[in-house]
Tab-separated table of C-alpha atoms in Angstrom:
chain	number	residue	atom	x	y	z
A	1	LEU	CA	-47.398	19.710	-106.409
A	2	THR	CA	-47.216	15.914	-107.075
A	3	ALA	CA	-46.545	16.551	-110.730
A	4	ILE	CA	-43.896	19.143	-110.028
A	5	GLU	CA	-42.194	16.843	-107.575
A	6	ALA	CA	-42.223	13.979	-110.074
A	7	SER	CA	-40.858	16.327	-112.754
A	8	LEU	CA	-38.008	17.454	-110.424
A	9	ARG	CA	-37.150	13.788	-109.709
A	10	GLU	CA	-36.809	13.279	-113.447
A	11	GLU	CA	-34.309	16.046	-113.745
A	12	THR	CA	-31.070	14.414	-112.740
A	13	GLY	CA	-28.997	17.307	-114.091
A	14	GLY	CA	-28.786	19.984	-116.648
A	15	ALA	CA	-29.343	19.148	-120.274
A	16	THR	CA	-26.442	18.737	-122.732
A	17	TRP	CA	-26.199	20.884	-125.847
A	18	ARG	CA	-27.036	17.758	-127.864
A	19	GLU	CA	-30.272	17.286	-125.843
A	20	VAL	CA	-31.232	20.910	-126.388
A	21	PHE	CA	-31.004	20.536	-130.155
A	22	ALA	CA	-32.652	17.138	-130.201
A	23	PRO	CA	-35.713	16.617	-132.419
A	24	ALA	CA	-38.008	16.505	-129.362
A	25	TRP	CA	-37.297	20.118	-128.527
A	26	ARG	CA	-37.100	21.330	-132.094
A	27	ARG	CA	-40.535	23.050	-132.150
A	28	PRO	CA	-40.276	24.978	-128.828
A	29	LEU	CA	-36.694	25.961	-129.797
A	30	ALA	CA	-37.982	27.238	-133.137
A	31	VAL	CA	-40.617	29.284	-131.374
A	32	GLY	CA	-38.047	30.728	-129.015
A	33	ILE	CA	-35.653	31.676	-131.781
A	34	GLY	CA	-38.484	32.989	-134.026
A	35	LEU	CA	-39.659	35.334	-131.224
A	36	ALA	CA	-36.100	36.457	-130.583
A	37	VAL	CA	-35.618	37.305	-134.312
A	38	TYR	CA	-38.921	39.028	-134.845
A	39	GLN	CA	-38.301	41.197	-131.828
A	40	GLN	CA	-35.328	42.691	-133.663
A	41	VAL	CA	-36.109	42.615	-137.386
A	42	THR	CA	-39.172	44.790	-136.705
A	43	GLY	CA	-36.753	47.612	-136.161
A	44	ILE	CA	-36.770	48.448	-132.500
A	45	ASN	CA	-33.064	48.792	-131.845
A	46	ALA	CA	-32.364	50.486	-135.193
A	47	ILE	CA	-34.902	53.172	-134.178
A	48	ILE	CA	-33.415	53.546	-130.710
A	49	TYR	CA	-29.789	53.599	-131.814
A	50	TYR	CA	-30.410	56.079	-134.687
A	51	SER	CA	-33.321	58.013	-133.212
A	52	ASP	CA	-31.376	61.352	-133.459
A	53	ARG	CA	-30.753	60.832	-137.131
A	54	ILE	CA	-34.347	59.774	-137.805
A	55	PHE	CA	-35.716	62.887	-136.070
A	56	ALA	CA	-33.175	65.029	-137.909
A	57	ALA	CA	-34.417	63.756	-141.242
A	58	ALA	CA	-37.967	64.408	-139.977
A	59	GLY	CA	-37.180	68.102	-139.459
A	60	PHE	CA	-35.926	68.327	-135.858
A	61	ALA	CA	-32.805	70.263	-136.818
A	62	SER	CA	-31.125	71.215	-133.572
A	63	PRO	CA	-29.483	68.661	-131.268
A	64	ALA	CA	-31.702	69.885	-128.392
A	65	ALA	CA	-34.908	69.202	-130.390
A	66	GLN	CA	-33.595	65.710	-131.398
A	67	ALA	CA	-32.633	64.868	-127.809
A	68	GLN	CA	-35.955	66.019	-126.518
A	69	ALA	CA	-37.839	64.065	-129.073
A	70	SER	CA	-35.755	60.926	-128.424
A	71	THR	CA	-36.117	61.253	-124.646
A	72	TRP	CA	-39.880	61.580	-124.612
A	73	ALA	CA	-40.989	59.779	-127.765
A	74	ILE	CA	-38.739	56.711	-127.078
A	75	GLY	CA	-37.422	56.653	-123.500
A	76	ALA	CA	-40.462	57.804	-121.518
A	77	VAL	CA	-43.035	56.103	-123.747
A	78	ASN	CA	-41.040	52.823	-123.642
A	79	VAL	CA	-40.984	52.729	-119.810
A	80	LEU	CA	-44.690	53.766	-119.403
A	81	ALA	CA	-46.092	51.411	-122.020
A	82	THR	CA	-44.198	48.434	-120.463
A	83	LEU	CA	-46.506	48.946	-117.451
A	84	ILE	CA	-49.415	47.856	-119.708
A	85	ALA	CA	-47.697	44.414	-120.229
A	86	ILE	CA	-47.101	44.095	-116.530
A	87	ALA	CA	-50.752	44.903	-115.755
A	88	PHE	CA	-52.432	42.757	-118.422
A	89	ILE	CA	-50.069	39.872	-119.422
A	90	ASP	CA	-51.836	37.416	-116.988
A	91	ARG	CA	-55.239	38.904	-117.624
A	92	LEU	CA	-55.263	39.018	-121.416
A	93	GLY	CA	-52.684	36.404	-122.293
A	94	ARG	CA	-49.440	36.423	-124.194
A	95	ARG	CA	-50.753	35.897	-127.729
A	96	PRO	CA	-53.236	38.743	-127.644
A	97	LEU	CA	-50.584	41.223	-126.470
A	98	LEU	CA	-48.116	40.011	-129.100
A	99	LEU	CA	-50.671	40.109	-131.873
A	100	ALA	CA	-52.041	43.547	-130.895
A	101	GLY	CA	-48.536	44.935	-130.519
A	102	LEU	CA	-47.555	43.691	-134.043
A	103	VAL	CA	-50.628	45.375	-135.525
A	104	GLY	CA	-49.737	48.658	-133.827
A	105	MET	CA	-46.052	48.421	-134.814
A	106	GLY	CA	-46.853	47.542	-138.409
A	107	ALA	CA	-49.425	50.228	-138.795
A	108	SER	CA	-47.279	52.934	-137.244
A	109	LEU	CA	-44.235	51.975	-139.328
A	110	ALA	CA	-46.330	52.195	-142.464
A	111	VAL	CA	-47.356	55.688	-141.467
A	112	VAL	CA	-43.701	56.582	-140.861
A	113	GLY	CA	-42.846	55.284	-144.340
A	114	VAL	CA	-45.461	57.345	-145.968
A	115	ALA	CA	-44.576	60.455	-143.952
A	116	PHE	CA	-40.935	60.247	-144.938
A	117	ALA	CA	-42.030	59.966	-148.613
A	118	GLN	CA	-43.640	63.439	-148.179
A	119	ILE	CA	-40.505	64.986	-146.616
A	120	ALA	CA	-38.377	66.758	-149.183
A	121	PRO	CA	-34.606	65.972	-149.072
A	122	GLY	CA	-32.760	68.723	-147.273
A	123	ALA	CA	-35.796	70.019	-145.463
A	124	SER	CA	-34.458	69.168	-142.006
A	125	GLY	CA	-33.088	72.650	-141.460
A	126	ALA	CA	-36.464	74.303	-141.605
A	127	GLY	CA	-37.845	72.775	-138.419
A	128	PRO	CA	-40.420	70.015	-137.994
A	129	THR	CA	-42.857	69.864	-140.879
A	130	THR	CA	-46.405	68.379	-140.714
A	131	ALA	CA	-44.901	65.143	-142.073
A	132	GLY	CA	-42.138	65.374	-139.364
A	133	LEU	CA	-44.720	65.721	-136.656
A	134	VAL	CA	-46.704	62.751	-138.086
A	135	THR	CA	-43.448	60.750	-138.017
A	136	LEU	CA	-42.907	61.667	-134.344
A	137	GLY	CA	-46.497	60.625	-133.444
A	138	ALA	CA	-46.229	57.351	-135.382
A	139	LEU	CA	-42.899	56.482	-133.679
A	140	VAL	CA	-44.559	57.126	-130.344
A	141	VAL	CA	-47.270	54.620	-131.286
A	142	PHE	CA	-44.548	52.118	-132.493
A	143	ILE	CA	-42.553	52.377	-129.345
A	144	ALA	CA	-45.757	51.976	-127.132
A	145	SER	CA	-46.844	48.988	-129.226
A	146	PHE	CA	-43.416	47.327	-128.901
A	147	ALA	CA	-43.145	48.070	-125.221
A	148	PHE	CA	-46.384	46.255	-124.252
A	149	SER	CA	-45.851	43.321	-126.573
A	150	LEU	CA	-42.578	42.153	-128.224
A	151	GLY	CA	-40.513	43.906	-125.652
A	152	PRO	CA	-41.439	42.097	-122.374
A	153	VAL	CA	-43.813	39.358	-123.659
A	154	VAL	CA	-41.264	37.701	-125.876
A	155	TRP	CA	-38.957	36.971	-122.863
A	156	THR	CA	-41.887	35.776	-120.804
A	157	VAL	CA	-42.918	33.210	-123.408
A	158	ILE	CA	-39.367	32.116	-124.113
A	159	ASN	CA	-38.891	31.315	-120.458
A	160	GLU	CA	-42.249	29.472	-120.241
A	161	ILE	CA	-41.997	27.136	-123.175
A	162	PHE	CA	-39.033	25.065	-121.903
A	163	PRO	CA	-38.988	22.774	-118.834
A	164	GLY	CA	-36.438	23.354	-116.169
A	165	ARG	CA	-33.989	20.794	-117.405
A	166	VAL	CA	-33.371	22.380	-120.717
A	167	ARG	CA	-34.485	26.043	-120.061
A	168	GLY	CA	-31.091	27.501	-119.215
A	169	ARG	CA	-29.340	26.449	-122.437
A	170	ALA	CA	-32.402	26.828	-124.647
A	171	VAL	CA	-32.966	30.404	-123.431
A	172	ALA	CA	-29.267	31.074	-123.881
A	173	VAL	CA	-29.588	30.064	-127.577
A	174	ALA	CA	-32.558	32.340	-128.051
A	175	THR	CA	-30.814	35.217	-126.370
A	176	ALA	CA	-27.735	34.735	-128.494
A	177	VAL	CA	-29.796	34.728	-131.631
A	178	ASN	CA	-31.671	37.896	-130.338
A	179	TRP	CA	-28.472	39.835	-130.040
A	180	GLY	CA	-27.185	38.481	-133.271
A	181	ALA	CA	-30.226	39.726	-135.005
A	182	ALA	CA	-29.919	43.081	-133.194
A	183	PHE	CA	-26.273	43.357	-134.480
A	184	VAL	CA	-27.310	42.641	-138.111
A	185	VAL	CA	-30.189	45.148	-138.111
A	186	SER	CA	-28.200	47.930	-136.353
A	187	GLN	CA	-25.235	47.321	-138.778
A	188	THR	CA	-27.410	47.340	-141.885
A	189	PHE	CA	-29.826	50.117	-141.035
A	190	LEU	CA	-27.857	53.012	-142.346
A	191	SER	CA	-26.827	51.194	-145.406
A	192	LEU	CA	-30.476	50.379	-146.108
A	193	VAL	CA	-31.344	54.073	-145.630
A	194	ASP	CA	-28.608	55.077	-148.039
A	195	ALA	CA	-29.696	52.387	-150.611
A	196	ILE	CA	-33.432	52.622	-150.607
A	197	GLY	CA	-34.309	55.690	-148.409
A	198	GLU	CA	-36.060	56.117	-145.137
A	199	SER	CA	-39.586	55.525	-146.596
A	200	LEU	CA	-38.824	52.141	-148.031
A	201	THR	CA	-36.743	51.098	-145.014
A	202	PHE	CA	-39.567	51.664	-142.608
A	203	GLY	CA	-41.932	50.024	-145.133
A	204	LEU	CA	-39.650	46.949	-144.921
A	205	PHE	CA	-39.875	46.937	-141.151
A	206	ALA	CA	-43.677	47.236	-141.457
A	207	LEU	CA	-43.593	44.198	-143.734
A	208	PHE	CA	-41.621	42.187	-141.151
A	209	CYS	CA	-44.340	43.107	-138.626
A	210	ALA	CA	-47.026	41.616	-140.887
A	211	VAL	CA	-44.982	38.435	-141.477
A	212	GLY	CA	-44.351	38.295	-137.698
A	213	PHE	CA	-48.110	38.639	-137.035
A	214	ALA	CA	-48.907	35.639	-139.307
A	215	TRP	CA	-46.058	33.568	-137.742
A	216	VAL	CA	-47.137	34.314	-134.112
A	217	TYR	CA	-50.760	33.517	-134.982
A	218	ARG	CA	-49.839	30.098	-136.385
A	219	GLN	CA	-46.843	29.004	-134.295
A	220	VAL	CA	-46.948	30.489	-130.818
A	221	PRO	CA	-49.198	28.845	-128.224
A	222	GLU	CA	-50.889	30.552	-125.407
A	223	THR	CA	-49.058	29.846	-122.125
A	224	LYS	CA	-51.231	31.852	-119.772
A	225	GLY	CA	-52.439	29.896	-116.822
A	226	ARG	CA	-50.725	26.690	-117.940
A	227	SER	CA	-48.167	24.758	-115.812
A	228	LEU	CA	-44.804	23.829	-117.174
A	229	GLU	CA	-46.041	20.221	-117.514
A	230	GLN	CA	-49.042	21.302	-119.543
A	231	ILE	CA	-46.910	23.457	-121.819
A	232	GLN	CA	-44.517	20.509	-122.299
A	233	ALA	CA	-47.554	18.438	-123.292
A	234	LEU	CA	-48.456	21.063	-125.937
A	235	TRP	CA	-45.194	20.140	-127.863
A	236	GLY	CA	-46.151	16.409	-127.699
A	237	ILE	CA	-43.326	15.635	-125.400
A	238	ARG	CA	-43.684	12.911	-122.661
A	239	GLU	CA	-41.688	12.853	-119.402
A	240	GLY	CA	-37.994	12.278	-120.203
A	241	GLY	CA	-38.055	14.473	-123.251
A	242	LYS	CA	-39.532	12.058	-125.786
A	243	ARG	CA	-42.337	12.831	-128.216
A	244	GLY	CA	-45.626	11.006	-127.930
A	245	ALA	CA	-48.426	10.595	-130.422
A	246	ALA	CA	-51.055	11.508	-127.869
A	247	GLY	CA	-49.178	14.679	-127.052
A	248	VAL	CA	-48.942	15.680	-130.696
A	249	VAL	CA	-52.729	15.376	-131.097
A	250	ALA	CA	-53.200	17.493	-127.843
A	251	ALA	CA	-50.832	20.128	-129.221
A	252	GLU	CA	-52.698	20.237	-132.575
A	253	ASP	CA	-56.011	20.544	-130.710
A	254	ALA	CA	-54.665	23.309	-128.656
């Protein structure tokens, strides 16, 4: 309580934009922006926005079949799997959930890519094939993996890595980047499919999951059970927003 009160006394007002982009906050800002980008470039909104088209290509020919697959495979699974994050985020930690989710997302997207390679062009009118059912199952795994990891945990971490003085504007930057990345992915998804096909498009998303796993493992600290003051020390930042050599060593040790 004493540390929190001292920190509040230091906060004489909200940070300016110049302060948010100052070198002292460059590392946590990079972590926040990186998480926001990887949440999108792994394909979640492209799959949600174009789920009917994806399931049509997988052999779910009628609008009713596509709607049913979208409702249960994406909507219901997304909601239910989010409860896993709610139940375990403080027990297991942020990093384990993020890393486990990226493994599940990458593996399931790779399976989707292989399954689409087995689906003959124009076969969507014959009803779901074995490859189509595999695609449905793999997308269920993808949505579940996203829902307990990159979906909710990204926003938890982004709101924990900044102190109160800069949090509002820093989180606003990460949010803007997140929706910018969502716009780019959703606008290019169909062009990618037309250019390289469904199989390679999902393979590309799987590659982004692998890159995201390596990045999270190296760059994202564990914030579970740490106070805002301890998290600030991870970045090597002293009170007042200045970097300190002792803090840098502490961050590297952590």
